Coordinates of C-alpha atoms in Angstrom, one line a residue:
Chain A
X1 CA 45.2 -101.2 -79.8
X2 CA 41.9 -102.0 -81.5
X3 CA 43.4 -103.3 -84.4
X4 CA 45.2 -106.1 -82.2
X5 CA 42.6 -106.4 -79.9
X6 CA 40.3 -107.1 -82.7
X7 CA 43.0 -109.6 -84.4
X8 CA 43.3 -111.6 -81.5
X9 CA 39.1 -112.2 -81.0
X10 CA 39.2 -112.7 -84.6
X11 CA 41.7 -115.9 -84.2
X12 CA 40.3 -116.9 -81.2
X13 CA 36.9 -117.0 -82.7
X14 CA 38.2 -118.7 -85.7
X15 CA 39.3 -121.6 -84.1
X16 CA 36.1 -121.8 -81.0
X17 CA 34.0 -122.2 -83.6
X18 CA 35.1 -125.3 -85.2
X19 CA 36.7 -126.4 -80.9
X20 CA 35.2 -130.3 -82.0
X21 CA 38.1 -130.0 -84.4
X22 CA 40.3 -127.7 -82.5
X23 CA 39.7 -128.2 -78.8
X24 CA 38.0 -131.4 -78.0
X25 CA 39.8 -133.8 -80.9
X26 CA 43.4 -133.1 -79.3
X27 CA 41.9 -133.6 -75.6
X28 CA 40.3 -137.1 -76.9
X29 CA 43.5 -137.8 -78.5
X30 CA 45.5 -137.3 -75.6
X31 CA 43.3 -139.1 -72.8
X32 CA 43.4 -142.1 -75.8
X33 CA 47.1 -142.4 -75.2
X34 CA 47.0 -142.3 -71.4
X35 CA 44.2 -144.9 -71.0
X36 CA 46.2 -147.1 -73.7
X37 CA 49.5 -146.0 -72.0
X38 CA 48.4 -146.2 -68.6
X39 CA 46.6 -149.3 -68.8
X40 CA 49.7 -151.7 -70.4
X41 CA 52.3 -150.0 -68.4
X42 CA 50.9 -148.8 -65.0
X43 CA 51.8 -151.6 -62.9
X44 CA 54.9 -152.3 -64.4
X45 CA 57.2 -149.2 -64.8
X46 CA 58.1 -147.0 -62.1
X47 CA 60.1 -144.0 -63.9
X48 CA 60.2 -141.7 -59.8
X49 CA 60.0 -143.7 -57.2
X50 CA 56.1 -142.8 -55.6
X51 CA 54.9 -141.6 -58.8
X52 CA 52.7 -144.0 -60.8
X53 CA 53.5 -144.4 -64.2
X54 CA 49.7 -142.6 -65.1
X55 CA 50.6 -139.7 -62.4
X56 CA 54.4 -139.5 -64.4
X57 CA 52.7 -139.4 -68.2
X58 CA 49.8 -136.9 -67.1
X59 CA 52.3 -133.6 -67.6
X60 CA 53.9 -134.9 -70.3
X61 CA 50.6 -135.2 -72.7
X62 CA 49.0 -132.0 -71.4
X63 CA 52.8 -130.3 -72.4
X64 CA 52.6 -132.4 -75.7
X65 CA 48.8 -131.1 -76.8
X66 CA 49.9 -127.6 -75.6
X67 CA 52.7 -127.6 -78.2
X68 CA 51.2 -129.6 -80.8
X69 CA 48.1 -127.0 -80.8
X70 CA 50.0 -123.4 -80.4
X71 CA 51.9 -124.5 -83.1
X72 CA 48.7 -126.1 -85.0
X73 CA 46.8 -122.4 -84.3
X74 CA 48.8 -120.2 -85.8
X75 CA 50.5 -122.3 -88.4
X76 CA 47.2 -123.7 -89.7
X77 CA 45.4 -119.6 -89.4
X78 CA 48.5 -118.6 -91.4
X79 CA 48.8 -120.9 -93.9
X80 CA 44.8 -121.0 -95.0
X81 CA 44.6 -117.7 -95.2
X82 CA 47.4 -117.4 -97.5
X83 CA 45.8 -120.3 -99.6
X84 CA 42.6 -119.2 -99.8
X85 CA 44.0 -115.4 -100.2
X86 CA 42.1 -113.0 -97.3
X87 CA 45.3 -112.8 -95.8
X88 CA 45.2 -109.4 -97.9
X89 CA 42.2 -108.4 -95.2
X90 CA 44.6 -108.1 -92.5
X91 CA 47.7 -107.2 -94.1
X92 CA 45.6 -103.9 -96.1
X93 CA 44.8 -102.8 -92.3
X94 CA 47.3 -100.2 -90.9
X95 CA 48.2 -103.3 -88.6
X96 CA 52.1 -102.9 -87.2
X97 CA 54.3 -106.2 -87.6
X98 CA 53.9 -106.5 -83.5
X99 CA 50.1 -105.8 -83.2
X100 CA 50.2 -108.6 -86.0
X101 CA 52.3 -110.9 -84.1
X102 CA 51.5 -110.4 -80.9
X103 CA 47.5 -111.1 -81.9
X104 CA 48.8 -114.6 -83.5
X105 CA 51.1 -115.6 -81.1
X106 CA 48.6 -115.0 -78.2
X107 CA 45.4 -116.6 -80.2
X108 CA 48.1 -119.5 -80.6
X109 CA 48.8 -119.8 -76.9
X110 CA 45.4 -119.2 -75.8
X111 CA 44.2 -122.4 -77.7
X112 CA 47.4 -124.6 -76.9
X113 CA 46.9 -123.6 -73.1
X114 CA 43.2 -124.0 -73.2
X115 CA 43.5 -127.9 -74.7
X116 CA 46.2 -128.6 -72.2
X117 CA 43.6 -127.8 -69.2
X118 CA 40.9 -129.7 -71.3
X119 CA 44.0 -132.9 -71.2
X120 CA 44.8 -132.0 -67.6
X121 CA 41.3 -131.5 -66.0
X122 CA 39.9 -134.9 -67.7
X123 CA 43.3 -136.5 -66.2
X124 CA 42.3 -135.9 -63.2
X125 CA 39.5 -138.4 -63.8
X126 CA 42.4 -141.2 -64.1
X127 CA 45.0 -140.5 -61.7
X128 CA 45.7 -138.6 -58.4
X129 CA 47.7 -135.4 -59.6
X130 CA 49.2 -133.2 -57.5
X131 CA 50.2 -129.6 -57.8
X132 CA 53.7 -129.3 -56.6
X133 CA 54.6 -126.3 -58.4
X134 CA 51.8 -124.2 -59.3
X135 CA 54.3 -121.4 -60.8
X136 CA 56.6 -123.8 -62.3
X137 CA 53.6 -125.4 -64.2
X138 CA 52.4 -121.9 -65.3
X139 CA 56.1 -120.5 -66.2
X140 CA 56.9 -124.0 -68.4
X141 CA 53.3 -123.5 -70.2
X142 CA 53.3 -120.2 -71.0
X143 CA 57.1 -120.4 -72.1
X144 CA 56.7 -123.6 -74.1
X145 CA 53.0 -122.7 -76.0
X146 CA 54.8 -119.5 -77.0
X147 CA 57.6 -120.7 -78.4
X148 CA 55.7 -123.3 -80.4
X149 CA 53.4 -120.6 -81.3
X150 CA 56.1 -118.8 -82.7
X151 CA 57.3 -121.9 -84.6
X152 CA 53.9 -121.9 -86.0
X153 CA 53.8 -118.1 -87.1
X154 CA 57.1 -118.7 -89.2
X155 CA 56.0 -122.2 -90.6
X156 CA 52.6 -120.4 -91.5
X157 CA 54.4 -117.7 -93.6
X158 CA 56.8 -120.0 -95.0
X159 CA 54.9 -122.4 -96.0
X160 CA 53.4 -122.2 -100.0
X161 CA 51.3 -125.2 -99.8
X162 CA 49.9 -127.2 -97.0
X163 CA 52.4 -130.3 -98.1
X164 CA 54.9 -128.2 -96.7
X165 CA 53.1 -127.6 -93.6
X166 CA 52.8 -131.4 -93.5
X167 CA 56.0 -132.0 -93.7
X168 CA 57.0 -129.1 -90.9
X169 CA 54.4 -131.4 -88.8
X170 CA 55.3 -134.7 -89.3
X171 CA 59.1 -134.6 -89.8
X172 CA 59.7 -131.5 -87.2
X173 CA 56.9 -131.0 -84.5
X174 CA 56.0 -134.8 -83.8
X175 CA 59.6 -135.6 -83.7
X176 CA 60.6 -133.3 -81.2
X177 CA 57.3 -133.9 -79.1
X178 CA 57.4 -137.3 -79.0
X179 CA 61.1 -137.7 -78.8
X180 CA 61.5 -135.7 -75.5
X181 CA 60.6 -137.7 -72.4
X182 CA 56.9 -137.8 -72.8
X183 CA 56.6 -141.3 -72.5
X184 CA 59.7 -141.5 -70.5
X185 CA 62.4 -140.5 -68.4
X186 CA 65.7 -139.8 -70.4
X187 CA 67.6 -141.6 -68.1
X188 CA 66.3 -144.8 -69.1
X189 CA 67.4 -144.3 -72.9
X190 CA 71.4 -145.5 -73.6
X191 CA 74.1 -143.0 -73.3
X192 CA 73.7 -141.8 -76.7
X193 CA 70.3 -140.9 -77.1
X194 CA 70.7 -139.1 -73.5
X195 CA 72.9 -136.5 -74.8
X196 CA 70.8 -136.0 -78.1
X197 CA 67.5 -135.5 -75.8
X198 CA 69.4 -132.5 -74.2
X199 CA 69.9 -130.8 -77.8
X200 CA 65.8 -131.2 -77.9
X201 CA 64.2 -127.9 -76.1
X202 CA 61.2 -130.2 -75.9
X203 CA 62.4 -132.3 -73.2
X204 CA 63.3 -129.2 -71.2
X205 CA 60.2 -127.8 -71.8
X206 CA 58.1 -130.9 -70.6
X207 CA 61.0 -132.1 -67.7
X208 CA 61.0 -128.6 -66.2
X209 CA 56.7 -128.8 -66.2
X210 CA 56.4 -132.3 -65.1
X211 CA 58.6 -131.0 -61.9
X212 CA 55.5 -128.7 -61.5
X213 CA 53.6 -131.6 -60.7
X214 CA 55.8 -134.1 -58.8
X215 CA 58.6 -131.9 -57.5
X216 CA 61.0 -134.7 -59.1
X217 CA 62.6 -134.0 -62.7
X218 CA 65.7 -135.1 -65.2
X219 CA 67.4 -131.6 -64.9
X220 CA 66.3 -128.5 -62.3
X221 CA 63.9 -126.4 -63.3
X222 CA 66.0 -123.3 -63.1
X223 CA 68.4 -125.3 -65.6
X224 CA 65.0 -126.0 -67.9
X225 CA 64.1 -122.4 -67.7
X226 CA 67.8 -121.5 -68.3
X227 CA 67.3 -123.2 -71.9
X228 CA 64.1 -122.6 -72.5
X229 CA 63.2 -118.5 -71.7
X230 CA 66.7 -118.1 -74.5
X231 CA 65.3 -120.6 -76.7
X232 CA 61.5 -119.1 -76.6
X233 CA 62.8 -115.1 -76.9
X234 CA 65.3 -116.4 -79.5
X235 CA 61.8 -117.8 -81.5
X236 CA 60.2 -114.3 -80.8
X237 CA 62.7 -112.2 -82.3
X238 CA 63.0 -114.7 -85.4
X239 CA 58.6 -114.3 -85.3
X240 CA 59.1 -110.4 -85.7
X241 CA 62.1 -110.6 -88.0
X242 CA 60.6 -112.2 -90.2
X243 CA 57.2 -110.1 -90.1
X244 CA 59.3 -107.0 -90.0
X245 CA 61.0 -107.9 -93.3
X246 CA 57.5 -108.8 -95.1
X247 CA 59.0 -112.0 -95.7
X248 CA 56.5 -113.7 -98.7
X249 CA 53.7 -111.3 -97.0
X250 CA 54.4 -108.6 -98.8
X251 CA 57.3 -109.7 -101.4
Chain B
X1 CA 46.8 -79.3 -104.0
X2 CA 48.7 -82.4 -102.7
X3 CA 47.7 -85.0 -105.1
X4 CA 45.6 -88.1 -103.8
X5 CA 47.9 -91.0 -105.2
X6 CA 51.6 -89.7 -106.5
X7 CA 53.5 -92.1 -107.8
X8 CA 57.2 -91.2 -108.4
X9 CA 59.5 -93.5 -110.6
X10 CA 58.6 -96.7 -109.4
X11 CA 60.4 -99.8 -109.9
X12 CA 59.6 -103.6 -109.4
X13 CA 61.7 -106.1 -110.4
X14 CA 60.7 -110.2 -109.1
X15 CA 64.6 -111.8 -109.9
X16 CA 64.6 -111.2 -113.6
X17 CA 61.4 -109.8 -114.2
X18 CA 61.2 -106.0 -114.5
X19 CA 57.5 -105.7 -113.7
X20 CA 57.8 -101.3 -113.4
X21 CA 60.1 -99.5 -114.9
X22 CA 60.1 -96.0 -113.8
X23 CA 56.2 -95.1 -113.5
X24 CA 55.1 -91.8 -112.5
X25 CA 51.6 -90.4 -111.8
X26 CA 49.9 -87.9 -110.4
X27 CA 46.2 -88.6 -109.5
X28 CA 44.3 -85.4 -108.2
X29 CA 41.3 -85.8 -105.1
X30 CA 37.7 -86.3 -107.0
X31 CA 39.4 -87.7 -109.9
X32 CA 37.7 -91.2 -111.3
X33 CA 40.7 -92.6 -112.5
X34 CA 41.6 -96.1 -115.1
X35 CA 44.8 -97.5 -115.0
X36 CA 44.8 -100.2 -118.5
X37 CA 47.0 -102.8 -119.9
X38 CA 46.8 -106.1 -121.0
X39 CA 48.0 -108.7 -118.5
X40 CA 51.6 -108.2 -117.0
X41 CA 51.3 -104.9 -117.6
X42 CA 52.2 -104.3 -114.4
X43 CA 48.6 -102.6 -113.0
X44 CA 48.5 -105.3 -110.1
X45 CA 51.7 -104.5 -109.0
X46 CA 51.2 -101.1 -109.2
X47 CA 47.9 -101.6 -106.8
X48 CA 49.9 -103.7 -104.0
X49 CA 52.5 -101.3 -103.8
X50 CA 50.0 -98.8 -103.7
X51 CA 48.2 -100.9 -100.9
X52 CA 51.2 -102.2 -99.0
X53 CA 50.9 -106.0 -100.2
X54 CA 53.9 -105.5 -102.3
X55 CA 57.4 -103.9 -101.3
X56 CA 59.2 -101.6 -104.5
X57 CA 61.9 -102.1 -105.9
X58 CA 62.9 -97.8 -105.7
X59 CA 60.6 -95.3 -105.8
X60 CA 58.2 -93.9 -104.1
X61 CA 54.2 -94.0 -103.6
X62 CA 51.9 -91.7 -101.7
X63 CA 48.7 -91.9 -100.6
X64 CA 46.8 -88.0 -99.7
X65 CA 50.3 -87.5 -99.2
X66 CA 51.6 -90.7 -96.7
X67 CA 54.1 -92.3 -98.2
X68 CA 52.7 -96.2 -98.2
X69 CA 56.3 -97.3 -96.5
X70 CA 57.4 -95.1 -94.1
X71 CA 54.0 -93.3 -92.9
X72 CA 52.4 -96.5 -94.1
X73 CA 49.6 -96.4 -91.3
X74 CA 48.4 -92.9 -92.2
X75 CA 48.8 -94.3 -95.5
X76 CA 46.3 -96.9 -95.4
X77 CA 43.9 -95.2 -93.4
X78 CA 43.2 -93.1 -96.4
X79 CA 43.1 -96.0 -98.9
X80 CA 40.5 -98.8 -99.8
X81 CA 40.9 -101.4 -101.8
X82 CA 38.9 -103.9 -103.6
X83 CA 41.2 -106.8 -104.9
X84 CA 40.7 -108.6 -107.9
X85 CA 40.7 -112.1 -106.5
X86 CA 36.8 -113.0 -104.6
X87 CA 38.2 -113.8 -101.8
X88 CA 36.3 -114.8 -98.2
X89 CA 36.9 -115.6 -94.4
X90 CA 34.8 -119.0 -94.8
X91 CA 34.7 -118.9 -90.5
X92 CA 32.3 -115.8 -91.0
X93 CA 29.4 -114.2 -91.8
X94 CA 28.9 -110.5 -93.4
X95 CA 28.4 -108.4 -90.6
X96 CA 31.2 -110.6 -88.5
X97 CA 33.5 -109.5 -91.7
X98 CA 32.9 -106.2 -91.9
X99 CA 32.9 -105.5 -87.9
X100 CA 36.3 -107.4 -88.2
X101 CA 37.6 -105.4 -90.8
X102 CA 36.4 -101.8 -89.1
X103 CA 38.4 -103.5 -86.1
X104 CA 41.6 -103.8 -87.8
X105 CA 41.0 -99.6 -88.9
X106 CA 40.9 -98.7 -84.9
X107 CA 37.4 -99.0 -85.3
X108 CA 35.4 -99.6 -82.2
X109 CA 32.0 -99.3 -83.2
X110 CA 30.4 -98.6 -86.7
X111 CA 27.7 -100.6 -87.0
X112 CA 25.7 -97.6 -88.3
X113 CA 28.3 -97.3 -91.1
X114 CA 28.0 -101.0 -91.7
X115 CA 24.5 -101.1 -91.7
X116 CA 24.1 -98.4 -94.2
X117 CA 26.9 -100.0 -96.5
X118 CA 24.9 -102.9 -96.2
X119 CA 22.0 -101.3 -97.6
X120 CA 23.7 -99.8 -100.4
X121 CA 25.0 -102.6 -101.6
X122 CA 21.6 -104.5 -101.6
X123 CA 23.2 -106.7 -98.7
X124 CA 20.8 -106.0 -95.8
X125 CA 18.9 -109.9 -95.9
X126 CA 22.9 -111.4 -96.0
X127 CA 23.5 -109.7 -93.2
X128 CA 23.9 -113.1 -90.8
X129 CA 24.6 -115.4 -93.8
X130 CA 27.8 -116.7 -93.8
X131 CA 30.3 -116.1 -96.4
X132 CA 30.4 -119.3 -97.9
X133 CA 26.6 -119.0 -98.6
X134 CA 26.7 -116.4 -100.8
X135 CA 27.0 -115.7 -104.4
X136 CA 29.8 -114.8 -106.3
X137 CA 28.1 -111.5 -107.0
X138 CA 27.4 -111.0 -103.4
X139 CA 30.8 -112.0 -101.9
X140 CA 32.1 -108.7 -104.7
X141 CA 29.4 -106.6 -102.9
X142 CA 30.7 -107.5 -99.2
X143 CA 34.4 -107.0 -101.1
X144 CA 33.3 -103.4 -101.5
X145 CA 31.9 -102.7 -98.1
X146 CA 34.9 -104.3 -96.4
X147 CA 37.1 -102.0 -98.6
X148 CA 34.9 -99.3 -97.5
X149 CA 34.6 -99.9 -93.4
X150 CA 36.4 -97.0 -92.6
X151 CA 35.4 -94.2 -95.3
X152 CA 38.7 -93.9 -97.3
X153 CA 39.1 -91.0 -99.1
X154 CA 41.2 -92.8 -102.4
X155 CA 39.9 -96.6 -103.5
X156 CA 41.0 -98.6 -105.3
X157 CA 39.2 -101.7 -107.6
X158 CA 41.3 -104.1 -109.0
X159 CA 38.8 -105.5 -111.8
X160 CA 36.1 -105.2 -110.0
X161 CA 33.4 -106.0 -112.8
X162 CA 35.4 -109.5 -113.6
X163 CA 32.5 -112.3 -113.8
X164 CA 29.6 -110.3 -112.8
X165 CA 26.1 -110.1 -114.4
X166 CA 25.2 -107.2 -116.0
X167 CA 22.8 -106.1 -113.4
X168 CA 25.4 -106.0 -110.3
X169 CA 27.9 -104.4 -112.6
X170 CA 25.5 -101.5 -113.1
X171 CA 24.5 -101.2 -109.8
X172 CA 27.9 -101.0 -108.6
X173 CA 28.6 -98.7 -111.1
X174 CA 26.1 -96.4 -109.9
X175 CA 27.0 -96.6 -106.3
X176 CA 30.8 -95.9 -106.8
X177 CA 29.8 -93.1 -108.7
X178 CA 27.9 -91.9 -106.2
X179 CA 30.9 -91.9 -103.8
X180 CA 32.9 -90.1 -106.6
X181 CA 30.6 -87.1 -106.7
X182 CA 31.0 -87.2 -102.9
X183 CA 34.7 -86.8 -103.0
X184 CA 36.1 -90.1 -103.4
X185 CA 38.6 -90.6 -105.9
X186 CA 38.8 -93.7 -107.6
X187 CA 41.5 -95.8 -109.2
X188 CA 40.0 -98.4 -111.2
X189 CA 41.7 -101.1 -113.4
X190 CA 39.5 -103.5 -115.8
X191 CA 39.6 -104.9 -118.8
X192 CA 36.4 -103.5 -119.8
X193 CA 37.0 -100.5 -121.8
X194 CA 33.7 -99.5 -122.0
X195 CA 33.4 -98.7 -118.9
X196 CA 36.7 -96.9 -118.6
X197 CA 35.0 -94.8 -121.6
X198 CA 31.9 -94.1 -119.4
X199 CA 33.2 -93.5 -116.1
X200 CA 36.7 -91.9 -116.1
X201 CA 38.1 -88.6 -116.1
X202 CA 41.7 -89.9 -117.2
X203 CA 42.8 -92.7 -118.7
X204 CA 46.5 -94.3 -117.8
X205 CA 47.9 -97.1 -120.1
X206 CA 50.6 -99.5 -119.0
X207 CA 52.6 -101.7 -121.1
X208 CA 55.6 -103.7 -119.9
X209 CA 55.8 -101.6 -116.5
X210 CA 56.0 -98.4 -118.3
X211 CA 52.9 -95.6 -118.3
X212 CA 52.6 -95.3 -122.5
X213 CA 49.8 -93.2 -122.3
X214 CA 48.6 -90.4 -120.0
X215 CA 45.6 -88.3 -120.7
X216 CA 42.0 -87.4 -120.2
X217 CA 39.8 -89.8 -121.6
X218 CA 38.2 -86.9 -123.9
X219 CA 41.7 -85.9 -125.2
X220 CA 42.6 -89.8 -125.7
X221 CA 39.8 -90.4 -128.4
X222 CA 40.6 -87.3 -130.0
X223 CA 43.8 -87.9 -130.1
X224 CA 43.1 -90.3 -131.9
X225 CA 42.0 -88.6 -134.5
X226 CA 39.9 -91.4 -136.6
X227 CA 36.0 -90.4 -137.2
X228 CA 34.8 -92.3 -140.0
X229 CA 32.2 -91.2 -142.1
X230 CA 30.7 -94.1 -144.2
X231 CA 28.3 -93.4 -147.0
X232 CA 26.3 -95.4 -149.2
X233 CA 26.3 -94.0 -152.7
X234 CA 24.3 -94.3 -156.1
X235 CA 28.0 -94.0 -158.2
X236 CA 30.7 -96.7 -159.4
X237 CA 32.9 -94.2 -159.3
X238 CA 34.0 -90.5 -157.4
X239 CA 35.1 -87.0 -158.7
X240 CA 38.9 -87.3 -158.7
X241 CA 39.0 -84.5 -155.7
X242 CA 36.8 -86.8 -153.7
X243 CA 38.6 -90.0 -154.5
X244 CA 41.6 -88.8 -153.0
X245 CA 39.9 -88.5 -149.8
X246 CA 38.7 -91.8 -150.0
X247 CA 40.0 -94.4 -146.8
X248 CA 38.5 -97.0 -147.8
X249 CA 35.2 -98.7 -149.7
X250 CA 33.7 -101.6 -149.7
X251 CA 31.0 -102.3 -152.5
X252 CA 28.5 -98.9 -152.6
X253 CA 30.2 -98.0 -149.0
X254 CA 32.6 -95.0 -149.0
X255 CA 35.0 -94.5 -146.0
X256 CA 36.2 -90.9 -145.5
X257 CA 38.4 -90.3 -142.2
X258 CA 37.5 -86.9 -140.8
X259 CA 39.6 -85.2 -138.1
X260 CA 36.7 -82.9 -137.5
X261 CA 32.6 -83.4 -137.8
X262 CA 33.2 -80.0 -139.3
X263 CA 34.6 -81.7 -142.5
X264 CA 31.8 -83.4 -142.8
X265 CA 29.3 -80.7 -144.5
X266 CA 31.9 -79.4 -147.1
X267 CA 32.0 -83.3 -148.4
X268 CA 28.3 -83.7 -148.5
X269 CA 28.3 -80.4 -150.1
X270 CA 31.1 -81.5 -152.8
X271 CA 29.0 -85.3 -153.3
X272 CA 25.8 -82.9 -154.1
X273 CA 27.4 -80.6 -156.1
X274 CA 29.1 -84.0 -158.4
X275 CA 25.3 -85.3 -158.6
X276 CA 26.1 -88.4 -156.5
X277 CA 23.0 -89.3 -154.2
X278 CA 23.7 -90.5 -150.7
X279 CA 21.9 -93.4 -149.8
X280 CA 22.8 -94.1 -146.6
X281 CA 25.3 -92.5 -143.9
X282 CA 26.7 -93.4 -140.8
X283 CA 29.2 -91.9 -138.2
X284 CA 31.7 -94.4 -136.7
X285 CA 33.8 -92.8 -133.6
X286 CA 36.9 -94.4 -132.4
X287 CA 36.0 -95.9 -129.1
X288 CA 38.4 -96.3 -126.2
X289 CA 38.9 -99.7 -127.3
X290 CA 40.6 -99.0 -130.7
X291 CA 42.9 -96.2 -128.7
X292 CA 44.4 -99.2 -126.5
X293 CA 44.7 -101.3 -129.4
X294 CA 46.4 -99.0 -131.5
X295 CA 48.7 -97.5 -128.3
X296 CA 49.8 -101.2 -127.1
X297 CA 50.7 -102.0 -131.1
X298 CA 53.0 -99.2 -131.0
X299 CA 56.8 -100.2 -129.6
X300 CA 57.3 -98.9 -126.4

């Protein structure tokens, strides 16, 4: 257990000490969009009726920055140490493949969580939030910055160069983040692109946490959880797979 | 005695590159230990498979008698290894590294231990610098402590003199003799023959994945079986007996090639009996270096 316990501080360390970069950038970022957001469209779109428009995109950010920075955490640890080569310090270590996984994946979720309450306490400066949900906001969370944690661990060690990692960023992550009902409810998008939001685990992932909050949602969230606990354990198993194979770790 | 590193007829192939093919060794506890060959040799592919970084191909490789795959953690417990490459967590300092890197051994606590690597390696005053602040000669010294956190019994250095000033090299020298005459055995690979010559017990040589030679380092040079003895002489020309001893001259200088220094006096004696007066006279041994060369220009 020491070896993982001491993996884990190590990552969580690693990003606390640069948290202007890791921790209070996203949390700026996201209270950006909601003033710009908020401000243009607050008296104007009603997506639940008794929800403001603010009150509506609050979960949907703090789900977003919870994604964007599990998935940033382990993917960026990963993919620097490779580059810069002390990857070898933990992989000489008689570290299993699950201490090794378990140490990223919870370092990831730890920081993804910990911007989301950043994003979700300074949103309470703007808008009137209510907790509807308590366990349905923890469930969707913890679900959600683990799978993108684990998205992260397997971009990390597939990644060669950090163009690649770009690219899994801006063509993959953003995409699916910002393509899920963030901004929105799916049901004001045309036919089409409401059947291709439910192919996206995103939208499940931020519908089933915003009915946390406002006890109002696209889908139930037993039907988000149905989709997203398979999709997220489905992730993990991919994670260790891939670990247990030495896949580019240990070629 | 169960050997400290036995290798047993390892393979590597990457696609179409057949980086081993068929090594085996046997390296014995206390042993101070070179592995040579020039680049793509196959010595750093040895070392990761020996570490864990890389996965073989077939074969086998144990550490004190783990094998590095399937009792891996037992395995690297006993091992420690410098790598070639200087590389650095730039997020922290020495002591965070090396508490870190005790961590990742089940280590709790061992600051003791860390302090006094610290000490040994001259890297006391660095102890709260960060690692991007130090030296390239320093960042090789915190290499060595981290590679010795948790007091493995078999290390390993992967080049570990590459780039550094003569004064760290000999100080490291010193210290990792030290831990050899306290048990450690050491596997070293460098491109310094010198200080393969200096330091090792037995000398391996690897060319194209395969282990050409095998031998003490003693038996190596005399092996090679190439003393020269060059004299300077007050003649134009030799005795016909002595002539057809002759290796090689150049101007007044005489080359004979002598198996044994005991060959030496009957020639003197043979030059004084012919009259000729010796000028000058010098003793060239064949160092390590001419071994490799001659050993790599052979087919394999």
């Amino acid at each position: 257990m020491t070896g993982f316990r001491t993996l884990f501080v190590k990552e969580i360390i690693r990003f606390w000490k640069v948290a202007f970069q890791t921790v209070m950038a996203p949390v700026l970022t996201a209270l950006l969009y909601l003033l710009i957001f908020a401000h243009v469209l607050d008296e104007h779109v009603e997506v639940y009726p008794g929800v403001s428009y603010t009150a509506f995109l609050m979960p949907g950010l703090v789900m977003m920055s919870v994604l964007q920075n599990a998935f940033a955490n382990s993917s960026s640890s990963l993919i620097q140490s490779k580059i810069t080569g002390n990857i070898v310090f933990v992989l000489l270590p008689p570290l299993s493949y699950l201490e090794f996984f378990a140490a990223y994946l919870l370092a990831a979720m730890a920081r993804g969580l910990m911007v989301g309450l950043g994003v979700l306490l300074a949103g309470f400066l703007f808008t009137d939030l209510t907790l509807a949900h308590p366990g349905w906001i923890l469930v969707f969370a913890v679900l959600s910055s683990a799978a993108f944690a684990c998205i992260g661990i397997m971009a990390g060690i597939w990644a060669d160069k950090f163009d690649h990692m770009a690219g899994i960023q801006n063509f993959v992550i953003v995409p699916l983040t910002f393509l899920s009902g963030v901004f929105y409810s799916i049901h004001s998008l045309p036919a089409f692109w409401q059947t291709v939001s439910h192919y996206n685990p995103v939208f499940y992932m931020i519908d089933g946490f915003r009915h946390g909050f406002h006890d109002v949602s696209d889908v139930s969230p037993v039907h988000a959880l149905a989709v997203i606990l398979p999709v997220t354990l489905v992730l993990c198993a991919l994670s260790l797979q891939m670990l247990r194979s030495g896949y580019k770790l240990r070629p | 005695m169960t050997p400290a590193v036995r290798v047993s007829g390892l393979e590597k192939r990457y696609g179409s590159v057949h980086a081993l093919r068929g090594v085996d060794l046997d390296i014995q506890p206390g042993e101070f230990f070179a592995l040579l060959g020039p680049n793509g040799a196959g010595k750093t592919t040895l070392i990761s498979i020996l570490a864990g970084l890389t996965r073989a191909t077939s074969g086998q490789v144990q550490v004190m008698g783990h094998d590095v795959v399937r009792d891996y953690r037992a395995a690297r417990v006993k091992l420690g290894v410098v790598p070639q490459e200087l590389v650095f967590d730039p997020f922290f300092t020495v002591r965070e590294t090396l508490r870190f890197q005790s961590g990742y051994f089940g280590l709790g606590r061992n600051d003791d231990w860390i302090d006094e690597l610290l000490d040994n390696l001259g890297l006391t005053g660095k102890a709260d610098a960060n690692m991007r602040r130090l030296s390239g000669g320093m960042k090789r010294r915190v290499l060595v402590a981290q590679a010795l956190v948790h007091k493995p019994p078999v290390i390993v250095l992967d080049e570990p003199t590459a780039g550094v000033d003569v004064e760290l090299r000999q100080s490291l020298w010193a210290f990792i003799r030290r831990l050899n005459r306290e048990g450690h055995t050491i596997l070293l690979t460098t491109h310094y023959l010198d200080e393969a010559e200096a330091l090792c017990h037995r000398v391996a040589m690897l060319k194209e994945g395969r282990v050409v030679a095998l031998d003490r380092t003693e038996a190596l040079l005399d092996n090679a079986d190439e003393r020269m003895l060059e004299l300077r002489l007050e003649t134009d020309e030799l005795p016909p007996a002595l002539a057809a001893r002759l290796s090689g001259r150049a101007g007044d200088v005489y080359r004979f090639a002598l198996r044994d220094f005991a060959e030496a006096e009957p020639l003197l004696g043979s030059l004084r009996e012919a009259g000729i007066r010796i000028l000058d006279m010098s003793v060239r041994q064949t160092d390590l270096e001419e071994v490799f060369i001659r050993i790599m220009a052979k087919g394999t």
